[in-house]
Coordinates of C-alpha atoms and ligand atoms in Angstrom, one line a residue:
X1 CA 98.4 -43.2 27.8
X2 CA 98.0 -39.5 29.0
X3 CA 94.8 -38.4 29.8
X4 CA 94.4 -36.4 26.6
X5 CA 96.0 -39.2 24.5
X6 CA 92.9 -41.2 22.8
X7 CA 93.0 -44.5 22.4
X8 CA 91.9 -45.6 18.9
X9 CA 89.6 -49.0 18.1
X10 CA 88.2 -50.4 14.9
X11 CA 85.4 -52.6 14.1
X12 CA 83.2 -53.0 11.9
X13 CA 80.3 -52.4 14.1
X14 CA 79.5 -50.5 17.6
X15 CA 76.4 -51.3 19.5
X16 CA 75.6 -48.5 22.1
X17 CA 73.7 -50.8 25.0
X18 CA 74.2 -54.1 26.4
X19 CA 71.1 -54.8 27.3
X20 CA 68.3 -57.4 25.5
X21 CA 68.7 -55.4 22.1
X22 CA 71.8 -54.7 22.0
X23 CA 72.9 -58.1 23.0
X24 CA 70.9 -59.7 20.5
X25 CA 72.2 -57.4 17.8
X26 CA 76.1 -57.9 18.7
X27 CA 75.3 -61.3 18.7
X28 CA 73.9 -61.7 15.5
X29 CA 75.7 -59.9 14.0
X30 CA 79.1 -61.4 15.6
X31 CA 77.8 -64.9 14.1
X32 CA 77.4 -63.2 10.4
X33 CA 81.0 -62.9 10.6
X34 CA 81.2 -59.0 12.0
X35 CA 83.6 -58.0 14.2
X36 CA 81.8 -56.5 16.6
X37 CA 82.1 -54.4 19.9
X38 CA 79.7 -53.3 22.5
X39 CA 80.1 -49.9 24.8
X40 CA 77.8 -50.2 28.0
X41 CA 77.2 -46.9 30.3
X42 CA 77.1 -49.4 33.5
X43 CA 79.2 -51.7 34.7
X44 CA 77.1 -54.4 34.3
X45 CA 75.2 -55.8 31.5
X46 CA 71.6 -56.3 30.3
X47 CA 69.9 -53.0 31.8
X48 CA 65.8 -53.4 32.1
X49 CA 66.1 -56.7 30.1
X50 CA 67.1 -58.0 33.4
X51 CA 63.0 -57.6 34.9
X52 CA 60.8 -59.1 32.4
X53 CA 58.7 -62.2 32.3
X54 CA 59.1 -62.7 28.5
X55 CA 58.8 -61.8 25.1
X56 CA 56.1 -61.7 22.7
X57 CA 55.9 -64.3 19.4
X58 CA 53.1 -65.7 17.1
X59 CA 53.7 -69.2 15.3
X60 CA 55.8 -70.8 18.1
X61 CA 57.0 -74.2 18.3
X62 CA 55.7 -73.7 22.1
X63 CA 52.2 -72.6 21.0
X64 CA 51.6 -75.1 18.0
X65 CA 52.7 -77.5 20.9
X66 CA 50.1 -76.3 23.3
X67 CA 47.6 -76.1 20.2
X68 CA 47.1 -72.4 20.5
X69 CA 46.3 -70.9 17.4
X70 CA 47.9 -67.6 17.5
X71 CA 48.6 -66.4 13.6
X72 CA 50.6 -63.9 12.6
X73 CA 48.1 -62.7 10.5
X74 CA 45.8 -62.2 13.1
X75 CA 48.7 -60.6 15.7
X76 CA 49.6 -58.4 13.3
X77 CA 45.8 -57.3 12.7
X78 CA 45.4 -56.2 16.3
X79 CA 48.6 -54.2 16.2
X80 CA 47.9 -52.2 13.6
X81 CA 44.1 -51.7 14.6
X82 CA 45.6 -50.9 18.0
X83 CA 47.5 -48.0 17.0
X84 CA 44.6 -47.4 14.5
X85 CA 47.4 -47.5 12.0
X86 CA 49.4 -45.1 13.0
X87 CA 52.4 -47.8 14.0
X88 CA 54.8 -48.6 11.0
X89 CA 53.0 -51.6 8.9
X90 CA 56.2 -53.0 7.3
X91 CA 58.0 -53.1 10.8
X92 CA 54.8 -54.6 12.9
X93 CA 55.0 -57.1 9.8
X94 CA 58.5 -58.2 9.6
X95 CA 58.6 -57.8 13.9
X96 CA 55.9 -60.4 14.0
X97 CA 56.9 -62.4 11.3
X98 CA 60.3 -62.9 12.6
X99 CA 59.0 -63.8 16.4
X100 CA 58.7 -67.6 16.2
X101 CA 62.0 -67.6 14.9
X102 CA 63.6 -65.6 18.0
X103 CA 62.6 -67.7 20.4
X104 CA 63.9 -71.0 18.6
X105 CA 67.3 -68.8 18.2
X106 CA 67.2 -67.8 22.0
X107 CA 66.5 -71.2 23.0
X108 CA 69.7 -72.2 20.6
X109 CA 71.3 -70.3 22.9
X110 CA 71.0 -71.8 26.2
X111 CA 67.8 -69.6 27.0
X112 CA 65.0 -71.7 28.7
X113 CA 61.0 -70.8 28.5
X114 CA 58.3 -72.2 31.1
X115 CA 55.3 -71.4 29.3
X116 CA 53.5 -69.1 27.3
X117 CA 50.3 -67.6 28.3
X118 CA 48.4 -65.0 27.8
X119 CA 48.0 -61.7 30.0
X120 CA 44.5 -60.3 30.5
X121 CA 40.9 -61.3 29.5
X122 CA 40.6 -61.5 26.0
X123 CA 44.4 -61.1 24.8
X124 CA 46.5 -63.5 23.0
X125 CA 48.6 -65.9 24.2
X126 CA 51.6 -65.1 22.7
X127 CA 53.9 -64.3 26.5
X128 CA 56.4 -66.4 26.3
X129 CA 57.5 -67.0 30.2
X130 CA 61.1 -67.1 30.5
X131 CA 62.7 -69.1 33.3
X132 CA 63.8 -66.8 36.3
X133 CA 62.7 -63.8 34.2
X134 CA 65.1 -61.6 32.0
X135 CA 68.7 -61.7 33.6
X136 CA 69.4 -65.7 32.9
X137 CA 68.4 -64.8 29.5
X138 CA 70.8 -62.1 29.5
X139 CA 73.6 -64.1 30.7
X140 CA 73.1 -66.8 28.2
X141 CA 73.6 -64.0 25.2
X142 CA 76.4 -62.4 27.2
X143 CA 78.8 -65.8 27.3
X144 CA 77.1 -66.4 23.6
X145 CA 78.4 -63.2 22.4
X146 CA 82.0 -63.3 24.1
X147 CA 82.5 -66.6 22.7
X148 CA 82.2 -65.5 19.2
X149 CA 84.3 -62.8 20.2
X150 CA 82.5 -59.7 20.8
X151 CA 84.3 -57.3 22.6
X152 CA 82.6 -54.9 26.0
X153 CA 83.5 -52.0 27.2
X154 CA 81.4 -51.9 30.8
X155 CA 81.5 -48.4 31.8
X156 CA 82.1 -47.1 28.5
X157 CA 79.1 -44.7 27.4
X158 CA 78.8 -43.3 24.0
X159 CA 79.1 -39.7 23.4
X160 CA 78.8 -39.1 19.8
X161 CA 78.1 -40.4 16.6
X162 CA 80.7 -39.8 13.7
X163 CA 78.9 -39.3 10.6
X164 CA 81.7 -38.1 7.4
X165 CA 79.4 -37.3 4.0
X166 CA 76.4 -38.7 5.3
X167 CA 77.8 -42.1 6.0
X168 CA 78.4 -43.2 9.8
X169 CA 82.2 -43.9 10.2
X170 CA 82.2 -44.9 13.7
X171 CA 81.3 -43.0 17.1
X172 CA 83.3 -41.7 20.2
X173 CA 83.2 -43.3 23.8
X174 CA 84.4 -42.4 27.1
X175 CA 84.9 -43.8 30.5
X176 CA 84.1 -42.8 33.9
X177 CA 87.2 -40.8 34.1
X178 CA 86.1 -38.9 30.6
X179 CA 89.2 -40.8 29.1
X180 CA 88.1 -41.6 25.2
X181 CA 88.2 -43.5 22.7
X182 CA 87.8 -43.1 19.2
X183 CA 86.1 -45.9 17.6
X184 CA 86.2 -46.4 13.8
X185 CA 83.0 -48.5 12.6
X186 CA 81.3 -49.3 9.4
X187 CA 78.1 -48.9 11.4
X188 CA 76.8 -48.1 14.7
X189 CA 73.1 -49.8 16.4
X190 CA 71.8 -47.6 18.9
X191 CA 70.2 -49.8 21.8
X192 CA 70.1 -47.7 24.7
X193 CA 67.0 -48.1 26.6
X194 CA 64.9 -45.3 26.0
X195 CA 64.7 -42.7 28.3
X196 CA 62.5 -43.4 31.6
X197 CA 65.0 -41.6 33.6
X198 CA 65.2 -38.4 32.3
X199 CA 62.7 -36.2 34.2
X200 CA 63.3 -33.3 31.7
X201 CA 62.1 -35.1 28.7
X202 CA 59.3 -37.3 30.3
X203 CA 57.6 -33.6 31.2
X204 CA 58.6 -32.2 28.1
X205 CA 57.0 -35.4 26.0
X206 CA 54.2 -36.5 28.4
X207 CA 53.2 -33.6 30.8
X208 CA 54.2 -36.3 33.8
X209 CA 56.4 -34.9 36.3
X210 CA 58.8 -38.1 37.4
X211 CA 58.7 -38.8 40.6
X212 CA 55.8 -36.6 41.8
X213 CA 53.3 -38.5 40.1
X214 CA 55.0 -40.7 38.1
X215 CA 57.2 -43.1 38.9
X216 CA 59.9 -46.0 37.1
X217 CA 60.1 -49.4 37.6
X218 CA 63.7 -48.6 38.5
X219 CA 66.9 -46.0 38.0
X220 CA 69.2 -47.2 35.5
X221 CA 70.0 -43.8 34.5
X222 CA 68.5 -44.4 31.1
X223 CA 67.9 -41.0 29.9
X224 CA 67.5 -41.1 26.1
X225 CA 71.1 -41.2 25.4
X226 CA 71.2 -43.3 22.0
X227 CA 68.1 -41.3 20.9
X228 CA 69.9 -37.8 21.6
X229 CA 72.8 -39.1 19.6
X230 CA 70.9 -40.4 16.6
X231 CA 68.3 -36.9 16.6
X232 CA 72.2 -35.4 16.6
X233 CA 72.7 -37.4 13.3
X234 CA 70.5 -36.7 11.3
X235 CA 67.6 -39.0 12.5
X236 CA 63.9 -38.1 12.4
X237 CA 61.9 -38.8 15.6
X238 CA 59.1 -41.3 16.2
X239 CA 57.3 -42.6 18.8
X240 CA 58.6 -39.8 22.0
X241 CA 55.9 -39.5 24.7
X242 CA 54.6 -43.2 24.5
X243 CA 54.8 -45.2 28.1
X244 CA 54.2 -48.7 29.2
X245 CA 52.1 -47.0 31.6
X246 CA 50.4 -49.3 34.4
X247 CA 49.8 -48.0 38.1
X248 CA 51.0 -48.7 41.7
X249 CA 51.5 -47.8 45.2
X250 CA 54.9 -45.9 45.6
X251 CA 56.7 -46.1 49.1
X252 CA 58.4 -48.5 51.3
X253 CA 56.7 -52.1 51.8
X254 CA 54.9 -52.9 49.2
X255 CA 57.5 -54.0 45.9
X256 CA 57.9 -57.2 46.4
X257 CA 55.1 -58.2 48.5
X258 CA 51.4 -59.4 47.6
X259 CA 50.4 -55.7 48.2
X260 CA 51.5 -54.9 44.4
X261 CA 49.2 -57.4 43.3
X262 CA 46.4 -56.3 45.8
X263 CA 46.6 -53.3 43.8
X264 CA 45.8 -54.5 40.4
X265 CA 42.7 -55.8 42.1
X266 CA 39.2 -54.4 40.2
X267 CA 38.1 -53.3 43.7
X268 CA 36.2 -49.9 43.9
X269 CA 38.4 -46.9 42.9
X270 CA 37.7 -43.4 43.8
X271 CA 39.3 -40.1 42.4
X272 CA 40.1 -37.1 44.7
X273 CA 36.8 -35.7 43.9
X274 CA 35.1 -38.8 45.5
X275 CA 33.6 -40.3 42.3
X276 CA 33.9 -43.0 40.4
X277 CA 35.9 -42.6 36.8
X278 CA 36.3 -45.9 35.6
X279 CA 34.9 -49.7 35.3
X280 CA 37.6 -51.0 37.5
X281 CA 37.7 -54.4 35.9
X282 CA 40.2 -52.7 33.6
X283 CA 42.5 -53.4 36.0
X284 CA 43.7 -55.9 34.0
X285 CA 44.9 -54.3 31.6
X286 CA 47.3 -52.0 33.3
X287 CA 47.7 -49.7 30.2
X288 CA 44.3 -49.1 30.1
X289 CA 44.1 -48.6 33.8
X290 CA 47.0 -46.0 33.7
X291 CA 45.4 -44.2 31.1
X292 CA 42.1 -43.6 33.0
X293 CA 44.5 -42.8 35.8
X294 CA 46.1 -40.3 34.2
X295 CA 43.0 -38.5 33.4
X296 CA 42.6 -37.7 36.8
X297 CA 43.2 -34.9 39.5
X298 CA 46.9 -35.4 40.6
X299 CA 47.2 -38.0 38.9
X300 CA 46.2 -40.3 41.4
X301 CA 43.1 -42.2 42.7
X302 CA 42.0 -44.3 45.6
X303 CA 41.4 -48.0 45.3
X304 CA 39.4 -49.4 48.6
X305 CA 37.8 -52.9 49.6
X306 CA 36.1 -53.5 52.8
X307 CA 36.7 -56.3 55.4
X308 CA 34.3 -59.0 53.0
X309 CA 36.1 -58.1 50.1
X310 CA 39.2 -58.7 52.1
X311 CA 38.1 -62.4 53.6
X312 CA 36.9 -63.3 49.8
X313 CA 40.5 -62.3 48.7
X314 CA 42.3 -64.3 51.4
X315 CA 39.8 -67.4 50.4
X316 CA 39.0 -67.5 46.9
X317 CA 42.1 -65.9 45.6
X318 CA 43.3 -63.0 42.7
X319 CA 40.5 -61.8 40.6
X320 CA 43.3 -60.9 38.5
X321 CA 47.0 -61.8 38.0
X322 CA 49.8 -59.3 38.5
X323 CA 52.8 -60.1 36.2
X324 CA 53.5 -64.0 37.3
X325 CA 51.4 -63.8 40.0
X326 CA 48.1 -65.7 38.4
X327 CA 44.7 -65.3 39.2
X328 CA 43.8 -67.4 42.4
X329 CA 46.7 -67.3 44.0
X330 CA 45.8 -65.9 47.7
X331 CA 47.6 -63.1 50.3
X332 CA 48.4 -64.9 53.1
X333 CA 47.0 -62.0 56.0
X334 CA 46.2 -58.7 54.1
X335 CA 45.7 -56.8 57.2
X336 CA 49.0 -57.7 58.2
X337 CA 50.5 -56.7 54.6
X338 CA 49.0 -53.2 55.6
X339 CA 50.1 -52.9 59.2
X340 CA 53.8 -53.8 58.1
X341 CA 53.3 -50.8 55.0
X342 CA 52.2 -48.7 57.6
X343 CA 54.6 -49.4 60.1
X344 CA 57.4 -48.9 57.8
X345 CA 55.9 -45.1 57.0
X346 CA 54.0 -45.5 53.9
X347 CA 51.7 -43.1 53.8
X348 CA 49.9 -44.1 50.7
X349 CA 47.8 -47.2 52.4
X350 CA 45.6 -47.5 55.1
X351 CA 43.1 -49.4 57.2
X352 CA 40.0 -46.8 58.3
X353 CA 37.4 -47.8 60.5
X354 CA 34.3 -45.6 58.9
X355 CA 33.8 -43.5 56.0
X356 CA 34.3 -40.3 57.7
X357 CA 38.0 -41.6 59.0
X358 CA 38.4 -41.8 55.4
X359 CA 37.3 -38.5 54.1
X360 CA 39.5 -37.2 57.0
X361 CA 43.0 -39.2 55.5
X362 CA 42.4 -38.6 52.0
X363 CA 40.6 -34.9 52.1
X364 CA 38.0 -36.2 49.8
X365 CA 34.3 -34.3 50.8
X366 CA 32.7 -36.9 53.0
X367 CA 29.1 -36.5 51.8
X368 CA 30.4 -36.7 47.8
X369 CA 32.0 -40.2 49.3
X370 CA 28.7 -41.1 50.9
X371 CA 27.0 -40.9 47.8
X372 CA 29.2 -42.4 45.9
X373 CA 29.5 -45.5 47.9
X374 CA 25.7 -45.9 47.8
X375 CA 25.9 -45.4 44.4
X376 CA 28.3 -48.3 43.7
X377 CA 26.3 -50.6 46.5
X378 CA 23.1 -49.8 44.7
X379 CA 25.2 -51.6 41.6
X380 CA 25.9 -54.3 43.5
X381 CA 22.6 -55.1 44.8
X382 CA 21.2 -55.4 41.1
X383 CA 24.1 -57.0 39.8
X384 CA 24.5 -54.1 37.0
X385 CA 26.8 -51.3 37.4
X386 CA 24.7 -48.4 35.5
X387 CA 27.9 -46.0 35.2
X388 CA 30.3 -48.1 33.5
X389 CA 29.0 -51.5 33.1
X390 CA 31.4 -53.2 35.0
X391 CA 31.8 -57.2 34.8
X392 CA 29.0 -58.0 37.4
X393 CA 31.2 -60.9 38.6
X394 CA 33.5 -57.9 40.4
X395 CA 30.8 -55.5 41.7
X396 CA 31.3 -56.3 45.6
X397 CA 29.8 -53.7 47.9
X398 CA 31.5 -51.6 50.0
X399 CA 29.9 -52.1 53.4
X400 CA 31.7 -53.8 56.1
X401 CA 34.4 -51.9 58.2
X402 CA 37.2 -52.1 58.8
X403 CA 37.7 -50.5 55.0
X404 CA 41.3 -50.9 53.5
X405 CA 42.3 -47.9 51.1
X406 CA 45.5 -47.7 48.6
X407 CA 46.5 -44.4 47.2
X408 CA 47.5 -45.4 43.6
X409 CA 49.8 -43.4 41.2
X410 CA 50.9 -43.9 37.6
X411 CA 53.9 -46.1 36.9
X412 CA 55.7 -47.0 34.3
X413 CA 58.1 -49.5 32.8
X414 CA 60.1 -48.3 30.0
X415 CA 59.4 -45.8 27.5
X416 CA 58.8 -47.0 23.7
X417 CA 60.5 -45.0 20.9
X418 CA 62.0 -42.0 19.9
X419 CA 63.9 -42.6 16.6
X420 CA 62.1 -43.6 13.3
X421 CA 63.4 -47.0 11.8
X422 CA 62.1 -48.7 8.5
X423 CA 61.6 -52.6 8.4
X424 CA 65.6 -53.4 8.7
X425 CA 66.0 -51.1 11.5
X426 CA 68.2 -48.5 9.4
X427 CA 67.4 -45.3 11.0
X428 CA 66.0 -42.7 8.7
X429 CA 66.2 -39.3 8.2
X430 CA 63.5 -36.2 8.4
X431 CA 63.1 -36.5 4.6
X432 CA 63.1 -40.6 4.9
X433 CA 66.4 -41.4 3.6
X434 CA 68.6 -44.3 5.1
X435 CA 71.3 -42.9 6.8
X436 CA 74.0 -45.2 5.7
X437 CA 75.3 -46.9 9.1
X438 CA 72.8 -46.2 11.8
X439 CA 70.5 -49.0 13.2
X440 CA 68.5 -48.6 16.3
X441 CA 66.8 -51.2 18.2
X442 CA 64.5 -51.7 21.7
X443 CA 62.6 -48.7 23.6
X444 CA 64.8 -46.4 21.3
X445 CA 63.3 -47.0 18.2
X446 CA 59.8 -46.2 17.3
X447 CA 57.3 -47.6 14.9
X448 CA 55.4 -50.3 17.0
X449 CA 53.7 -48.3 20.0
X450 CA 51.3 -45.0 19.2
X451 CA 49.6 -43.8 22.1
X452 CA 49.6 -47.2 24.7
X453 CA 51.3 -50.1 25.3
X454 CA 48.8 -53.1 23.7
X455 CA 48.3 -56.0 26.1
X456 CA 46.5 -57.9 24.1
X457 CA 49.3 -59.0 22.5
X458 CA 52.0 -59.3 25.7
X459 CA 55.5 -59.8 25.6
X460 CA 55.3 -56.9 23.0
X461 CA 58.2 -54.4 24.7
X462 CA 60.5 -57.1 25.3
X463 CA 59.7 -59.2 21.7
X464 CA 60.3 -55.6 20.0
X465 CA 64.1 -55.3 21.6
X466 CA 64.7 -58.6 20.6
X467 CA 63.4 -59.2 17.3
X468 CA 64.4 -55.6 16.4
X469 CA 68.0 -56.3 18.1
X470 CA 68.4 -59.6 16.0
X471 CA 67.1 -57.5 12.6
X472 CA 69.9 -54.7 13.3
X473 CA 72.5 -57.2 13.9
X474 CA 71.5 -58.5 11.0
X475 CA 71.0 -55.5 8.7
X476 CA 74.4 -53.9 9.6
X477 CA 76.6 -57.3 9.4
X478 CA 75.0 -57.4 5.6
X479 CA 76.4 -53.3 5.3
X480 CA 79.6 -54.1 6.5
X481 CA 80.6 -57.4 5.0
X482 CA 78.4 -56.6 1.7
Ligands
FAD501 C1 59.8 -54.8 35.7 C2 59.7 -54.8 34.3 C3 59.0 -55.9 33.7 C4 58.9 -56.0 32.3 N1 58.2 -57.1 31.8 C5 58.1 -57.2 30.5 C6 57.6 -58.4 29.9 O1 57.2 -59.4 30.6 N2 57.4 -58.5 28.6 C7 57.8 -57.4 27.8 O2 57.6 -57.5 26.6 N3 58.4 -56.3 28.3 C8 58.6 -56.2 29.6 N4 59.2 -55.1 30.1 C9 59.8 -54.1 29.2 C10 61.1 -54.7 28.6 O3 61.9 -55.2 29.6 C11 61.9 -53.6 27.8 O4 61.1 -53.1 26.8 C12 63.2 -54.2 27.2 O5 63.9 -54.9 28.1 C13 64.0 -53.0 26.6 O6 65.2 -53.5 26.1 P1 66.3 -52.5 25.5 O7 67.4 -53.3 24.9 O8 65.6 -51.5 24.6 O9 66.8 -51.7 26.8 P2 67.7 -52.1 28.0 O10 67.5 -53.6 28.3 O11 67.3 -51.2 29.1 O12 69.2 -51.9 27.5 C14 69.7 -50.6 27.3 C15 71.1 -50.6 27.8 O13 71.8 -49.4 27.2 C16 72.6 -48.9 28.2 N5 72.9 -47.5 27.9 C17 72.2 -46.4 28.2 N6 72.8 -45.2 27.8 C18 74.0 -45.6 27.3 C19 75.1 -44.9 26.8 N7 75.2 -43.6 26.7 N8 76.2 -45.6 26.3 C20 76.2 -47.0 26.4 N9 75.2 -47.7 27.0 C21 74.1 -47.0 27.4 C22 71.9 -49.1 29.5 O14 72.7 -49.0 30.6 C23 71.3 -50.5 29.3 O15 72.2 -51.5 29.7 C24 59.4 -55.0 31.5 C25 60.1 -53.9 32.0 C26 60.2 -53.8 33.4 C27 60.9 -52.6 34.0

């Protein structure tokens, strides 16, 4: 075929992404009868659905089993008092409804959970763990999905969305090499990942410059593709500017070792200005923590523990878990996590041997530090933390050098909406009409999140791709085959 020449497919429906959502949705809708075929920009599969721990779900066979009451009724209470109801009611409903039932169906498929638990003080336990994390889940629904024949195109990323008198009739792809293709569909689900790569559109939405002081998990060049395509369609927008926003220490050494849990530690944190701005026991719930965060002058803030804070960490453990790593599990030899940081030119940690060498490396005014440190000591001798009523179980003074400091900056890990869905995932339009056709699913469709992730409820991001991806799959199989 020349290079002009394009190649023609039909199906009945396209999914855009083959990640958890889009996977999900081929596959459900593949087993409805559908013939269904999946475009993926990359040449491999399952995008961010690769990283996480596990989705969200109320009603389990896994929690009835563990006698955790965890109702719907309840789970869908704090969502929507979460977002003070500014989320979608139907689609937090029929999301939460549907969870119990999309983990028997994962498990149906091969896909294996360790546990369910919940994530920070006072949230639900409704994570469900998966074993070895997202990519053997993503596997299992990849075989699944070829088996009942759905076709991939790896490398194939969607361009445009055909839409003939308001109906979609199918969508054009192209290769690397900008060969197309046309592809004539019944109906097209829109499962592309959101758009945490796309530097232009996270300023424009969220006033964060990516990068500077803001930075993704990872790059998967996920830059709002489906959701440009939809907005092109017709589709109203929900949802844009909303982060699973959480905090770390960017540079080399520290993913992937205890440092990144260190971190997450509800130490004492100081802002630019040398004060106080939070109760860091908040730490635990990283949205939170981001949020207070992002309040502050760059963006950034300083979280420091001195040498008994350090020997209490190496003995008794986490305060607080970090992802899988669970409270009371121990660093090994933190100095030497810091040295090897160091050593390996990060110049966002440090070990200082006196207040002043601090003031000096972070340019914060050594008297304001001072004061603030006998402040925050002054709250730890009466066990009460007057400012912002910390949990008197974490007020350790700051006293003993050598002092260990962590420059920490706002991170994120996935972006959570842009294009308004109803309860079947059929994408709607500025005046709240269906458009006949178009389903989106995952961190491309809004409805669930206003404002911050909720970690009371976790698993939320990941239980939203797949319980929105198994809805889709099932809404446009039923719009297809009738
Ligand atoms: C480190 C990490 C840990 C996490 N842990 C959890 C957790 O424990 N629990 C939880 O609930 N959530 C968690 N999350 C969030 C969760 O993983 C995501 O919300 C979820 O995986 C999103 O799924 P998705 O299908 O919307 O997107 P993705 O899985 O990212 O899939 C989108 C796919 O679309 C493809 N694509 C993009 N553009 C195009 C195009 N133009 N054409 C064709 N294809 C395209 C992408 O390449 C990608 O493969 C975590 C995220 C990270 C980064």
């Amino acid at each position: 075929m020349s290079k002009n020449e394009t190649k023609k497919i039909n199906a009945d429906i396209l999914v855009m992404g083959a990640g958890g959502s889009g996977l999900v949705a081929a596959l459900t809708a593949a087993e409805q009868g559908a013939r269904v075929m999946v475009c993926e920009k990359r040449s491999v599969v399952g995008g961010t659905s690769n990283f996480p721990s596990g989705p969200f779900a109320a009603e389990s066979k896994m929690q009835r089993q563990k006698w955790m009451s965890v109702t719907c009724d309840e789970v869908f209470k704090i969502m929507m008092e979460y977002s003070h109801w500014r989320a979608d009611p139907r689609l937090v409903r029929t999301i939460v409804n549907e969870s119990a039932q999309t983990i028997d169906w994962l498990q149906g498929k091969g896909v294996v959970f360790d546990d369910v638990m919940a994530m920070t003080p006072g949230g639900l336990p409704t994570w469900h763990l998966l074993e070895g994390h997202g990519a053997p889940m993503v596997k299992a629904l990849l075989e699944k999905a070829k088996e009942k024949d759905v076709e991939f195109y790896l490398s194939h990323s969607l361009k445009e969305i055909i839409k003939q008198k308001e109906k979609i009739t199918g969508a054009i792809i192209k290769d690397k090499s900008d060969q197309s293709i046309s592809i004539k569909s019944k109906a097209v689900i829109i499962a592309s990942g959101g758009y945490a790569n796309n530097k232009k559109w996270i300023k424009k939405y969220t006033g964060l410059d990516l990068g500077k002081d803001l930075f993704p998990h990872s790059d998967l060049k996920l830059t709002g593709d489906g959701i440009q395509k939809a907005w092109n369609a017709g589709a109203a927008r929900e949802g844009m500017g909303v982060l699973m926003l959480q905090y770390g220490v960017p540079g080399p050494g520290v993913m992937g070792t205890r440092l990144t849990a260190i971190a997450r530690q509800p130490y004492l944190w100081i802002n630019q200005d040398g004060r106080r701005f939070s109760d860091e026991g908040i730490t635990a719930n990283w949205p939170f923590a981001g949020n207070a965060i992002a309040r502050q002058k760059n963006r950034y803030a300083y979280l420091m523990f001195d040498e008994n804070t350090k020997k209490y960490m190496e003995e008794r453990g986490f305060d607080i878990g970090a992802g899988p790593v669970l409270p009371t599990s121990r660093p090994d030899n933190v100095q030497a996590l810091f040295k090897n940081a160091v050593a390996k030119g990060n110049e966002n940690i440090f070990v200082a041997r006196s207040l002043k060498a601090i003031a000096d490396k972070t340019g914060i005014h050594v008297n304001t530090l001072i004061a603030t440190i006998n402040e925050y000591n002054s709250y730890c001798a009466k066990n009460h933390d007057d400012l912002f009523n910390k949990d008197p179980k974490y007020l350790q003074s700051f006293k003993e050098a050598p002092f260990y400091v962590m420059r920490i900056f706002l991170r994120f890990l996935g972006t959570l909406g842009g294009i308004k869905i109803n309860e079947k995932t059929e994408v709607l339009s500025n005046d709240q009409n269906i458009i006949p056709g178009l389903y989106a699913a995952g961190n491309d469709a809004g409805g669930m999140y206003v404002g911050s992730y909720d970690l009371w409820i976790p698993g939320g991001a990941l239980g939203f791709a797949l319980n929105s991806g198994r809805i889709a799959g099932k809404s446009a199989a039923e719009y297809c085959l009738g």
